[in-house]
Amino acid sequence: MISDDYFFDIAPSPSQPTVLYGLQPRGAGTGSIESLDSYIVRLAKAHVVAARSLLDNVLSKELGGTPYRSAWSNCRAAAWAALGGTGELGRHWVTILERLTGRSDIRGMTVGWMDKVIASHGLIDPPGRYCPECIKNDVAGASEPFNRLLWRIKLVTACPLHGVTLRRRHCLNAEHSKINNFMRALSAGYCSTCGQVLYRCDPSSTARASKEELWIASQLSELLAFGSKGGELEREALVTGIKELAELVSEGHPVTLAKRSGLAKSIVVTFLNKRHTRISMSAVLALCGSTGCNVLSLLAGAPVIGEPVAISLPKKEAQKQIDYRRGEALLKEAISRAGAGLSMEAIAREIGARSSRSLRKAFPDLCAQLGHIHRSRQATLREERIQATVVECERMLALLAEQQLRPTLRNLEKVTGKRPTSDSPLAKAFFERRQSPRPPANNADPDKANRGRLCTKA
């Protein structure tokens, strides 16, 4: 029997009424603490609205006139991925939710409490990974599945509870029908493509995790449990912890400790000597793995030494050498073809540059000329599309007049078998070119027919 907590898990009523329900976070106080994106989806379900509606109409409006409102409006995918991070946008979401729900533990569902010590770059992975065993246990326990914050940490590739590697949502159903449902796409336990429960559309077997993967997952799970209980990290404590760790394993030399951990000495030395710098989570794991130190104890300033673990962390790829000579040749070729060739972004990728900014700095005149050609070509193509739309609209109006039908979208659907949306270019041109008055139906009063005519803006 499914308990009431499957649908509602609301905290006791606060002294003051709140705008949104104060749902209790799942897995609070443990390493399986719920992620903020999963909490927002459950909050939307409790209010019987789509998550997009809750975000657009309630939460994002609380951002007011700040630049983060425009960041949410212009790129929802990136803003949604940043919900659990340590950036300014994530902190704004936490503040808004705490005010609207009356809860004070929302921050524990993010890694924002690490922002004084841990660098945010490369820390959070977009939603999409899951542990199949955790999802099955949620359903078997008669509770709604939820996404864990641990699954969002990019360095975590395994589940410390079940010893299996995390899987990414991947639909293998050949006969699926795409579901445009924002809530279902982000709900744990449901395939975002075909809607299968428990991801049954992906029958691939789950692999066992290695010892190194389980060590990283267990260390970060313990760290998230500390944060979900209201814990805070202080930079001074980590500086003290690194110095004490150097005393224990490298006779007090941080440079030797960095070399033993496979890190550049500048990473450790810069963090110790410059007050406003932060260190990456991968560097902390490298320090702890090479010495067998517990991560939480190091961050607290009292390192506890254990058995070393050989871990291999992803390294930053070396930047490719930019071939400017080939870039100049490709720019001239694109100009000679009147903009029908490669774009500046495509040329930048071809020569190994990260963006077209390098091209604009190296060849400002050629890039300005190619940009002018591209803009002129786009304007010409836009005019051609407009003219084709006008011709199609005139043809449809003539067809309706021939059959003595009123120029409405419903009659257009009867004649052509398709109905354009009201905000499409074809529908706008259709509204602008409708003849007045409409032809009356047979044996009908012309005055009565004209009284019901749809009024549109000019």
Short mmCIF file of C-alpha atoms in Angstrom, two decimals:
data_model
loop_
_atom_site.label_atom_id
_atom_site.label_comp_id
_atom_site.label_asym_id
_atom_site.label_seq_id
_atom_site.Cartn_x
_atom_site.Cartn_y
_atom_site.Cartn_z
CA MET A 1 0.00 0.00 0.00
CA ILE A 2 1.34 3.42 -0.99
CA SER A 3 1.66 5.80 1.92
CA ASP A 4 0.54 9.40 1.95
CA ASP A 5 4.19 10.45 1.88
CA TYR A 6 4.29 9.29 -1.75
CA PHE A 7 2.30 12.39 -2.64
CA PHE A 8 2.95 14.82 0.23
CA ASP A 9 5.76 15.11 2.72
CA ILE A 10 5.03 18.52 4.18
CA ALA A 11 6.63 19.99 7.24
CA PRO A 12 4.52 21.18 10.16
CA SER A 13 2.70 24.42 9.44
CA PRO A 14 4.95 27.46 10.04
CA SER A 15 3.88 30.36 12.20
CA GLN A 16 3.38 32.49 9.07
CA PRO A 17 1.67 31.25 5.87
CA THR A 18 3.99 30.58 2.93
CA VAL A 19 3.49 30.91 -0.81
CA LEU A 20 4.57 27.31 -1.53
CA TYR A 21 4.29 24.08 0.41
CA GLY A 22 7.21 23.41 2.74
CA LEU A 23 8.05 19.93 1.43
CA GLN A 24 10.70 18.11 3.40
CA PRO A 25 13.83 17.18 1.41
CA ARG A 26 14.30 13.44 0.87
CA GLY A 27 17.34 11.84 2.43
CA ALA A 28 18.04 14.80 4.71
CA GLY A 29 21.08 14.31 6.95
CA THR A 30 22.52 11.49 4.82
CA GLY A 31 24.73 11.15 1.77
CA SER A 32 21.59 10.42 -0.26
CA ILE A 33 20.29 13.97 0.14
CA GLU A 34 17.90 15.03 -2.62
CA SER A 35 19.12 17.40 -5.34
CA LEU A 36 17.48 20.80 -5.76
CA ASP A 37 16.19 20.07 -9.27
CA SER A 38 14.42 16.96 -7.99
CA TYR A 39 12.94 18.96 -5.10
CA ILE A 40 11.51 21.58 -7.50
CA VAL A 41 9.87 18.85 -9.59
CA ARG A 42 8.26 17.33 -6.48
CA LEU A 43 7.18 20.81 -5.36
CA ALA A 44 5.48 21.36 -8.72
CA LYS A 45 3.69 18.00 -8.42
CA ALA A 46 2.41 18.93 -4.98
CA HIS A 47 0.90 22.10 -6.46
CA VAL A 48 -0.47 20.14 -9.46
CA VAL A 49 1.39 22.27 -12.01
CA ALA A 50 4.18 21.58 -14.46
CA ALA A 51 7.70 22.29 -13.27
CA ARG A 52 8.17 24.76 -16.14
CA SER A 53 5.10 26.70 -15.00
CA LEU A 54 6.35 26.83 -11.42
CA LEU A 55 9.77 28.03 -12.53
CA ASP A 56 8.58 30.57 -15.10
CA ASN A 57 5.54 31.99 -13.34
CA VAL A 58 6.57 31.87 -9.68
CA LEU A 59 10.23 31.31 -8.98
CA SER A 60 11.88 33.18 -11.86
CA LYS A 61 9.72 36.26 -11.26
CA GLU A 62 11.18 36.50 -7.79
CA LEU A 63 14.52 37.29 -9.43
CA GLY A 64 13.08 40.70 -10.28
CA GLY A 65 15.19 42.87 -12.55
CA THR A 66 18.49 41.15 -11.83
CA PRO A 67 20.58 39.81 -14.73
CA TYR A 68 19.83 36.29 -13.51
CA ARG A 69 16.22 36.70 -14.67
CA SER A 70 17.42 37.25 -18.22
CA ALA A 71 19.89 34.36 -17.83
CA TRP A 72 16.98 32.08 -16.95
CA SER A 73 14.80 33.37 -19.80
CA ASN A 74 17.51 33.14 -22.46
CA CYS A 75 18.96 29.74 -21.61
CA ARG A 76 16.75 27.59 -19.38
CA ALA A 77 18.83 24.45 -19.93
CA ALA A 78 22.03 26.02 -18.64
CA ALA A 79 20.21 27.75 -15.77
CA TRP A 80 18.49 24.49 -14.80
CA ALA A 81 21.84 22.69 -14.78
CA ALA A 82 23.29 25.42 -12.51
CA LEU A 83 20.61 25.01 -9.83
CA GLY A 84 22.74 22.80 -7.60
CA GLY A 85 26.03 24.64 -8.17
CA THR A 86 27.98 27.21 -6.19
CA GLY A 87 27.40 30.15 -8.55
CA GLU A 88 25.38 33.30 -8.03
CA LEU A 89 22.33 31.92 -9.86
CA GLY A 90 22.23 28.83 -7.63
CA ARG A 91 22.45 30.99 -4.50
CA HIS A 92 19.56 33.14 -5.73
CA TRP A 93 17.38 30.06 -6.26
CA VAL A 94 18.15 28.85 -2.73
CA THR A 95 17.24 32.23 -1.22
CA ILE A 96 13.98 32.39 -3.16
CA LEU A 97 12.90 28.86 -2.23
CA GLU A 98 13.73 29.37 1.43
CA ARG A 99 11.56 32.49 1.49
CA LEU A 100 8.63 30.96 -0.42
CA THR A 101 8.58 27.60 1.42
CA GLY A 102 9.57 28.79 4.88
CA ARG A 103 12.31 26.15 5.12
CA SER A 104 15.91 26.78 6.16
CA ASP A 105 17.50 23.56 4.85
CA ILE A 106 17.21 24.20 1.09
CA ARG A 107 20.91 25.02 0.79
CA GLY A 108 21.82 21.50 1.87
CA MET A 109 20.40 20.20 -1.44
CA THR A 110 23.13 22.07 -3.32
CA VAL A 111 26.90 22.35 -3.04
CA GLY A 112 26.62 26.07 -2.40
CA TRP A 113 27.88 25.64 1.16
CA MET A 114 31.29 24.67 -0.31
CA ASP A 115 31.76 27.92 -2.21
CA LYS A 116 34.27 29.40 0.25
CA VAL A 117 36.74 26.56 -0.34
CA ILE A 118 35.91 24.47 -3.42
CA ALA A 119 36.01 25.89 -6.96
CA SER A 120 32.75 25.49 -8.84
CA HIS A 121 34.19 24.84 -12.31
CA GLY A 122 33.61 21.23 -13.35
CA LEU A 123 32.01 20.27 -10.05
CA ILE A 124 28.37 19.76 -11.07
CA ASP A 125 27.08 17.55 -13.88
CA PRO A 126 23.69 18.27 -15.54
CA PRO A 127 20.79 16.02 -14.42
CA GLY A 128 20.63 12.66 -16.14
CA ARG A 129 22.62 10.08 -14.16
CA TYR A 130 21.07 7.60 -11.75
CA CYS A 131 21.60 4.39 -9.79
CA PRO A 132 19.06 1.76 -10.89
CA GLU A 133 19.21 -0.01 -7.52
CA CYS A 134 18.39 3.18 -5.58
CA ILE A 135 15.39 3.83 -7.86
CA LYS A 136 14.12 0.27 -7.31
CA ASN A 137 14.49 0.60 -3.55
CA ASP A 138 12.52 3.86 -3.57
CA VAL A 139 9.62 2.21 -5.39
CA ALA A 140 9.80 -0.93 -3.23
CA GLY A 141 9.58 1.26 -0.13
CA ALA A 142 6.31 2.83 -1.40
CA SER A 143 7.91 6.24 -1.84
CA GLU A 144 8.35 8.42 -4.87
CA PRO A 145 11.79 8.08 -6.54
CA PHE A 146 14.02 11.13 -6.30
CA ASN A 147 17.36 12.23 -7.71
CA ARG A 148 20.30 12.37 -5.34
CA LEU A 149 22.70 15.29 -5.18
CA LEU A 150 25.55 12.76 -5.20
CA TRP A 151 24.59 11.78 -8.76
CA ARG A 152 25.13 15.38 -9.85
CA ILE A 153 28.77 15.46 -8.71
CA LYS A 154 30.82 15.00 -11.88
CA LEU A 155 33.65 13.08 -10.17
CA VAL A 156 31.23 10.48 -8.75
CA THR A 157 30.73 7.54 -11.10
CA ALA A 158 29.41 4.88 -8.67
CA CYS A 159 26.81 4.35 -5.96
CA PRO A 160 28.48 3.78 -2.56
CA LEU A 161 25.41 1.94 -1.22
CA HIS A 162 25.04 -0.72 -3.93
CA GLY A 163 28.55 -0.84 -5.41
CA VAL A 164 27.43 -0.32 -9.02
CA THR A 165 28.36 2.31 -11.56
CA LEU A 166 25.93 5.12 -12.29
CA ARG A 167 24.03 5.02 -15.56
CA ARG A 168 22.95 7.86 -17.80
CA ARG A 169 19.41 8.08 -19.12
CA HIS A 170 19.41 6.45 -22.54
CA CYS A 171 16.25 5.20 -24.26
CA LEU A 172 16.66 2.02 -26.35
CA ASN A 173 12.98 1.65 -27.18
CA ALA A 174 12.85 1.50 -30.98
CA GLU A 175 9.09 2.14 -31.08
CA HIS A 176 8.97 5.01 -28.62
CA SER A 177 6.93 8.15 -29.07
CA LYS A 178 8.62 11.33 -27.92
CA ILE A 179 6.95 12.91 -24.90
CA ASN A 180 7.11 16.69 -24.62
CA ASN A 181 6.52 16.75 -20.89
CA PHE A 182 8.89 18.93 -18.88
CA MET A 183 7.96 17.33 -15.58
CA ARG A 184 8.40 13.75 -16.72
CA ALA A 185 11.72 14.52 -18.42
CA LEU A 186 13.25 15.43 -15.07
CA SER A 187 11.45 13.00 -12.76
CA ALA A 188 13.51 10.18 -11.32
CA GLY A 189 12.48 6.70 -12.41
CA TYR A 190 10.87 7.75 -15.71
CA CYS A 191 12.48 7.70 -19.14
CA SER A 192 12.44 11.19 -20.62
CA THR A 193 11.76 9.87 -24.13
CA CYS A 194 9.22 7.05 -23.92
CA GLY A 195 7.96 7.38 -20.33
CA GLN A 196 8.87 3.84 -19.25
CA VAL A 197 8.88 3.38 -15.47
CA LEU A 198 12.19 2.34 -13.85
CA TYR A 199 13.95 2.91 -17.20
CA ARG A 200 12.80 -0.47 -18.50
CA CYS A 201 13.57 0.76 -22.02
CA ASP A 202 17.29 0.33 -21.22
CA PRO A 203 17.81 -3.43 -20.56
CA SER A 204 21.62 -3.21 -20.39
CA SER A 205 23.18 -4.77 -17.32
CA THR A 206 24.71 -2.67 -14.53
CA ALA A 207 28.48 -2.93 -14.09
CA ARG A 208 30.21 -3.34 -10.76
CA ALA A 209 32.21 -0.33 -9.58
CA SER A 210 35.93 -0.45 -8.94
CA LYS A 211 37.55 0.10 -5.57
CA GLU A 212 38.72 3.58 -6.55
CA GLU A 213 35.25 4.61 -7.76
CA LEU A 214 33.65 3.40 -4.54
CA TRP A 215 36.23 5.26 -2.44
CA ILE A 216 35.52 8.55 -4.22
CA ALA A 217 31.76 8.03 -3.96
CA SER A 218 31.87 7.16 -0.26
CA GLN A 219 34.11 10.14 0.59
CA LEU A 220 31.89 12.63 -1.23
CA SER A 221 28.74 11.00 0.16
CA GLU A 222 30.07 11.60 3.67
CA LEU A 223 30.84 15.19 2.72
CA LEU A 224 27.31 15.80 1.38
CA ALA A 225 25.82 14.32 4.55
CA PHE A 226 27.84 16.87 6.53
CA GLY A 227 26.50 19.70 4.38
CA SER A 228 22.88 18.54 4.54
CA LYS A 229 23.06 18.82 8.34
CA GLY A 230 23.94 22.50 8.07
CA GLY A 231 27.73 22.13 8.06
CA GLU A 232 30.00 24.81 6.58
CA LEU A 233 33.51 24.68 5.13
CA GLU A 234 36.11 27.29 6.06
CA ARG A 235 39.17 28.09 4.03
CA GLU A 236 41.39 28.48 7.09
CA ALA A 237 40.50 24.96 8.22
CA LEU A 238 41.57 23.43 4.89
CA VAL A 239 44.82 25.43 4.91
CA THR A 240 45.55 24.05 8.37
CA GLY A 241 44.62 20.54 7.23
CA ILE A 242 46.97 20.64 4.23
CA LYS A 243 49.86 21.89 6.37
CA GLU A 244 49.27 19.17 8.99
CA LEU A 245 49.01 16.55 6.26
CA ALA A 246 52.34 17.75 4.87
CA GLU A 247 53.84 17.39 8.35
CA LEU A 248 52.58 13.80 8.58
CA VAL A 249 53.67 12.48 5.18
CA SER A 250 56.26 14.85 3.67
CA GLU A 251 58.15 16.40 6.60
CA GLY A 252 56.21 19.64 6.36
CA HIS A 253 56.90 20.38 2.68
CA PRO A 254 53.69 21.18 0.72
CA VAL A 255 55.59 20.99 -2.58
CA THR A 256 56.62 17.41 -1.85
CA LEU A 257 53.02 16.61 -0.92
CA ALA A 258 51.82 18.04 -4.23
CA LYS A 259 54.33 15.97 -6.22
CA ARG A 260 53.38 12.82 -4.31
CA SER A 261 49.73 13.46 -5.20
CA GLY A 262 50.49 14.06 -8.89
CA LEU A 263 49.55 17.76 -8.71
CA ALA A 264 51.40 20.79 -9.97
CA LYS A 265 53.13 22.48 -7.05
CA SER A 266 51.52 25.81 -8.02
CA ILE A 267 48.06 24.41 -7.18
CA VAL A 268 48.92 23.77 -3.52
CA VAL A 269 51.28 26.72 -3.04
CA THR A 270 48.84 29.23 -4.57
CA PHE A 271 45.99 28.02 -2.41
CA LEU A 272 48.08 28.21 0.77
CA ASN A 273 49.55 31.67 0.10
CA LYS A 274 46.75 33.60 -1.62
CA ARG A 275 43.76 34.26 0.61
CA HIS A 276 41.01 34.58 -2.00
CA THR A 277 41.80 31.47 -4.05
CA ARG A 278 39.86 28.22 -4.03
CA ILE A 279 40.92 24.67 -4.79
CA SER A 280 39.23 22.13 -7.04
CA MET A 281 37.55 19.02 -5.70
CA SER A 282 39.76 16.84 -7.90
CA ALA A 283 42.87 18.32 -6.21
CA VAL A 284 41.42 17.58 -2.76
CA LEU A 285 40.71 13.98 -3.79
CA ALA A 286 44.23 13.64 -5.19
CA LEU A 287 45.74 14.83 -1.90
CA CYS A 288 43.56 12.47 0.12
CA GLY A 289 43.89 9.48 -2.19
CA SER A 290 47.70 9.50 -2.28
CA THR A 291 47.93 9.67 1.52
CA GLY A 292 44.82 7.70 2.51
CA CYS A 293 43.41 10.74 4.29
CA ASN A 294 39.70 11.14 4.92
CA VAL A 295 38.31 14.02 2.82
CA LEU A 296 36.03 15.43 5.51
CA SER A 297 38.78 15.34 8.12
CA LEU A 298 41.16 17.22 5.79
CA LEU A 299 38.54 19.90 5.09
CA ALA A 300 37.91 20.20 8.83
CA GLY A 301 41.59 20.83 9.53
CA ALA A 302 42.35 17.56 11.35
CA PRO A 303 43.54 14.99 8.77
CA VAL A 304 43.16 11.30 9.60
CA ILE A 305 45.59 9.04 7.72
CA GLY A 306 44.51 5.63 6.39
CA GLU A 307 45.35 3.28 3.54
CA PRO A 308 46.35 5.10 0.31
CA VAL A 309 44.14 4.65 -2.73
CA ALA A 310 45.48 4.96 -6.26
CA ILE A 311 42.92 7.10 -8.05
CA SER A 312 43.09 8.42 -11.61
CA LEU A 313 41.33 11.73 -12.05
CA PRO A 314 40.59 13.34 -15.44
CA LYS A 315 43.31 15.73 -16.55
CA LYS A 316 42.83 18.92 -18.47
CA GLU A 317 43.53 18.50 -22.17
CA ALA A 318 46.35 20.53 -23.63
CA GLN A 319 45.19 23.33 -25.89
CA LYS A 320 45.68 22.61 -29.58
CA GLN A 321 47.97 24.78 -31.65
CA ILE A 322 45.91 27.18 -33.77
CA ASP A 323 46.66 27.00 -37.50
CA TYR A 324 46.24 30.66 -38.47
CA ARG A 325 47.56 30.14 -42.00
CA ARG A 326 44.79 27.66 -42.76
CA GLY A 327 42.29 29.96 -41.08
CA GLU A 328 43.20 32.81 -43.40
CA ALA A 329 42.82 30.54 -46.43
CA LEU A 330 39.40 29.33 -45.26
CA LEU A 331 38.22 32.91 -44.64
CA LYS A 332 39.22 33.96 -48.16
CA GLU A 333 37.51 30.89 -49.63
CA ALA A 334 34.28 31.66 -47.74
CA ILE A 335 34.39 35.27 -48.98
CA SER A 336 34.92 34.16 -52.56
CA ARG A 337 31.88 31.87 -52.33
CA ALA A 338 29.70 34.82 -51.18
CA GLY A 339 29.10 33.41 -47.72
CA ALA A 340 27.94 29.98 -48.93
CA GLY A 341 30.94 28.28 -47.33
CA LEU A 342 31.88 27.79 -43.70
CA SER A 343 30.88 30.21 -40.97
CA MET A 344 33.46 31.88 -38.72
CA GLU A 345 32.60 29.50 -35.86
CA ALA A 346 33.09 26.49 -38.13
CA ILE A 347 36.41 27.87 -39.39
CA ALA A 348 37.54 28.44 -35.78
CA ARG A 349 36.81 24.80 -34.96
CA GLU A 350 38.65 23.64 -38.08
CA ILE A 351 41.87 25.42 -37.10
CA GLY A 352 41.74 24.37 -33.44
CA ALA A 353 40.51 27.63 -31.88
CA ARG A 354 37.95 27.62 -29.07
CA SER A 355 35.84 30.40 -30.60
CA SER A 356 35.79 32.89 -33.46
CA ARG A 357 37.27 35.55 -31.17
CA SER A 358 40.78 34.37 -32.09
CA LEU A 359 39.95 34.79 -35.78
CA ARG A 360 38.57 38.29 -35.25
CA LYS A 361 41.74 39.34 -33.45
CA ALA A 362 44.06 37.85 -36.08
CA PHE A 363 42.12 38.86 -39.22
CA PRO A 364 39.75 41.75 -38.35
CA ASP A 365 39.28 42.94 -41.96
CA LEU A 366 38.53 39.48 -43.40
CA CYS A 367 36.13 38.65 -40.55
CA ALA A 368 34.30 41.97 -40.94
CA GLN A 369 33.93 41.36 -44.68
CA LEU A 370 32.67 37.79 -44.16
CA GLY A 371 30.24 38.97 -41.45
CA HIS A 372 28.77 41.57 -43.82
CA ILE A 373 28.34 38.92 -46.53
CA HIS A 374 26.62 36.54 -44.10
CA ARG A 375 24.23 39.23 -42.86
CA SER A 376 23.30 40.21 -46.42
CA ARG A 377 22.75 36.57 -47.35
CA GLN A 378 20.55 35.98 -44.31
CA ALA A 379 18.48 39.08 -45.12
CA THR A 380 17.99 37.84 -48.69
CA LEU A 381 16.92 34.38 -47.52
CA ARG A 382 14.53 35.97 -45.01
CA GLU A 383 12.91 38.06 -47.74
CA GLU A 384 12.55 34.99 -49.93
CA ARG A 385 10.79 33.11 -47.11
CA ILE A 386 8.46 36.06 -46.55
CA GLN A 387 7.56 36.23 -50.23
CA ALA A 388 6.93 32.47 -50.35
CA THR A 389 4.67 32.82 -47.30
CA VAL A 390 2.69 35.65 -48.94
CA VAL A 391 2.20 33.63 -52.14
CA GLU A 392 0.99 30.62 -50.16
CA CYS A 393 -1.36 32.85 -48.15
CA GLU A 394 -2.87 34.38 -51.30
CA ARG A 395 -3.39 30.91 -52.74
CA MET A 396 -5.25 29.79 -49.60
CA LEU A 397 -7.46 32.88 -49.57
CA ALA A 398 -8.35 32.36 -53.22
CA LEU A 399 -9.20 28.73 -52.48
CA LEU A 400 -11.52 29.75 -49.62
CA ALA A 401 -13.18 32.45 -51.73
CA GLU A 402 -13.76 29.94 -54.50
CA GLN A 403 -15.66 27.69 -52.14
CA GLN A 404 -17.45 30.66 -50.52
CA LEU A 405 -16.01 29.99 -47.07
CA ARG A 406 -15.10 32.53 -44.47
CA PRO A 407 -11.35 33.19 -44.11
CA THR A 408 -10.81 31.51 -40.76
CA LEU A 409 -8.21 29.02 -39.60
CA ARG A 410 -10.91 26.41 -39.03
CA ASN A 411 -12.15 26.65 -42.64
CA LEU A 412 -8.56 26.63 -43.83
CA GLU A 413 -8.07 23.33 -42.00
CA LYS A 414 -11.19 21.89 -43.68
CA VAL A 415 -9.92 22.76 -47.15
CA THR A 416 -6.19 22.06 -46.89
CA GLY A 417 -6.15 19.45 -44.11
CA LYS A 418 -3.64 21.41 -42.02
CA ARG A 419 -3.99 24.31 -39.64
CA PRO A 420 -1.06 26.64 -38.92
CA THR A 421 -0.53 27.81 -35.37
CA SER A 422 -1.86 31.27 -34.56
CA ASP A 423 1.65 32.74 -34.09
CA SER A 424 3.25 31.25 -37.22
CA PRO A 425 4.31 33.55 -40.10
CA LEU A 426 1.72 31.96 -42.38
CA ALA A 427 -1.11 32.60 -39.91
CA LYS A 428 -0.01 36.22 -39.40
CA ALA A 429 0.06 36.85 -43.13
CA PHE A 430 -3.32 35.12 -43.42
CA PHE A 431 -4.85 37.44 -40.80
CA GLU A 432 -3.38 40.55 -42.43
CA ARG A 433 -4.71 39.70 -45.90
CA ARG A 434 -8.20 38.50 -45.04
CA GLN A 435 -10.80 40.25 -47.15
CA SER A 436 -13.66 42.14 -45.51
CA PRO A 437 -16.55 41.38 -45.39
CA ARG A 438 -16.61 37.59 -45.25
CA PRO A 439 -18.76 35.79 -47.78
CA PRO A 440 -22.02 34.69 -46.07
CA ALA A 441 -23.07 31.07 -46.02
CA ASN A 442 -26.05 29.94 -48.14
CA ASN A 443 -29.47 31.02 -46.77
CA ALA A 444 -27.76 32.96 -44.03
CA ASP A 445 -28.18 36.53 -42.90
CA PRO A 446 -25.12 38.58 -44.06
CA ASP A 447 -25.46 40.95 -41.10
CA LYS A 448 -25.51 38.04 -38.66
CA ALA A 449 -22.46 36.49 -40.29
CA ASN A 450 -20.49 39.73 -40.09
CA ARG A 451 -21.41 40.26 -36.44
CA GLY A 452 -19.50 37.10 -35.47
CA ARG A 453 -16.40 38.00 -37.39
CA LEU A 454 -13.11 37.53 -35.57
CA CYS A 455 -11.34 40.83 -34.88
CA THR A 456 -7.59 40.81 -35.27
CA LYS A 457 -4.86 43.34 -34.79
CA ALA A 458 -3.60 45.18 -37.80
#
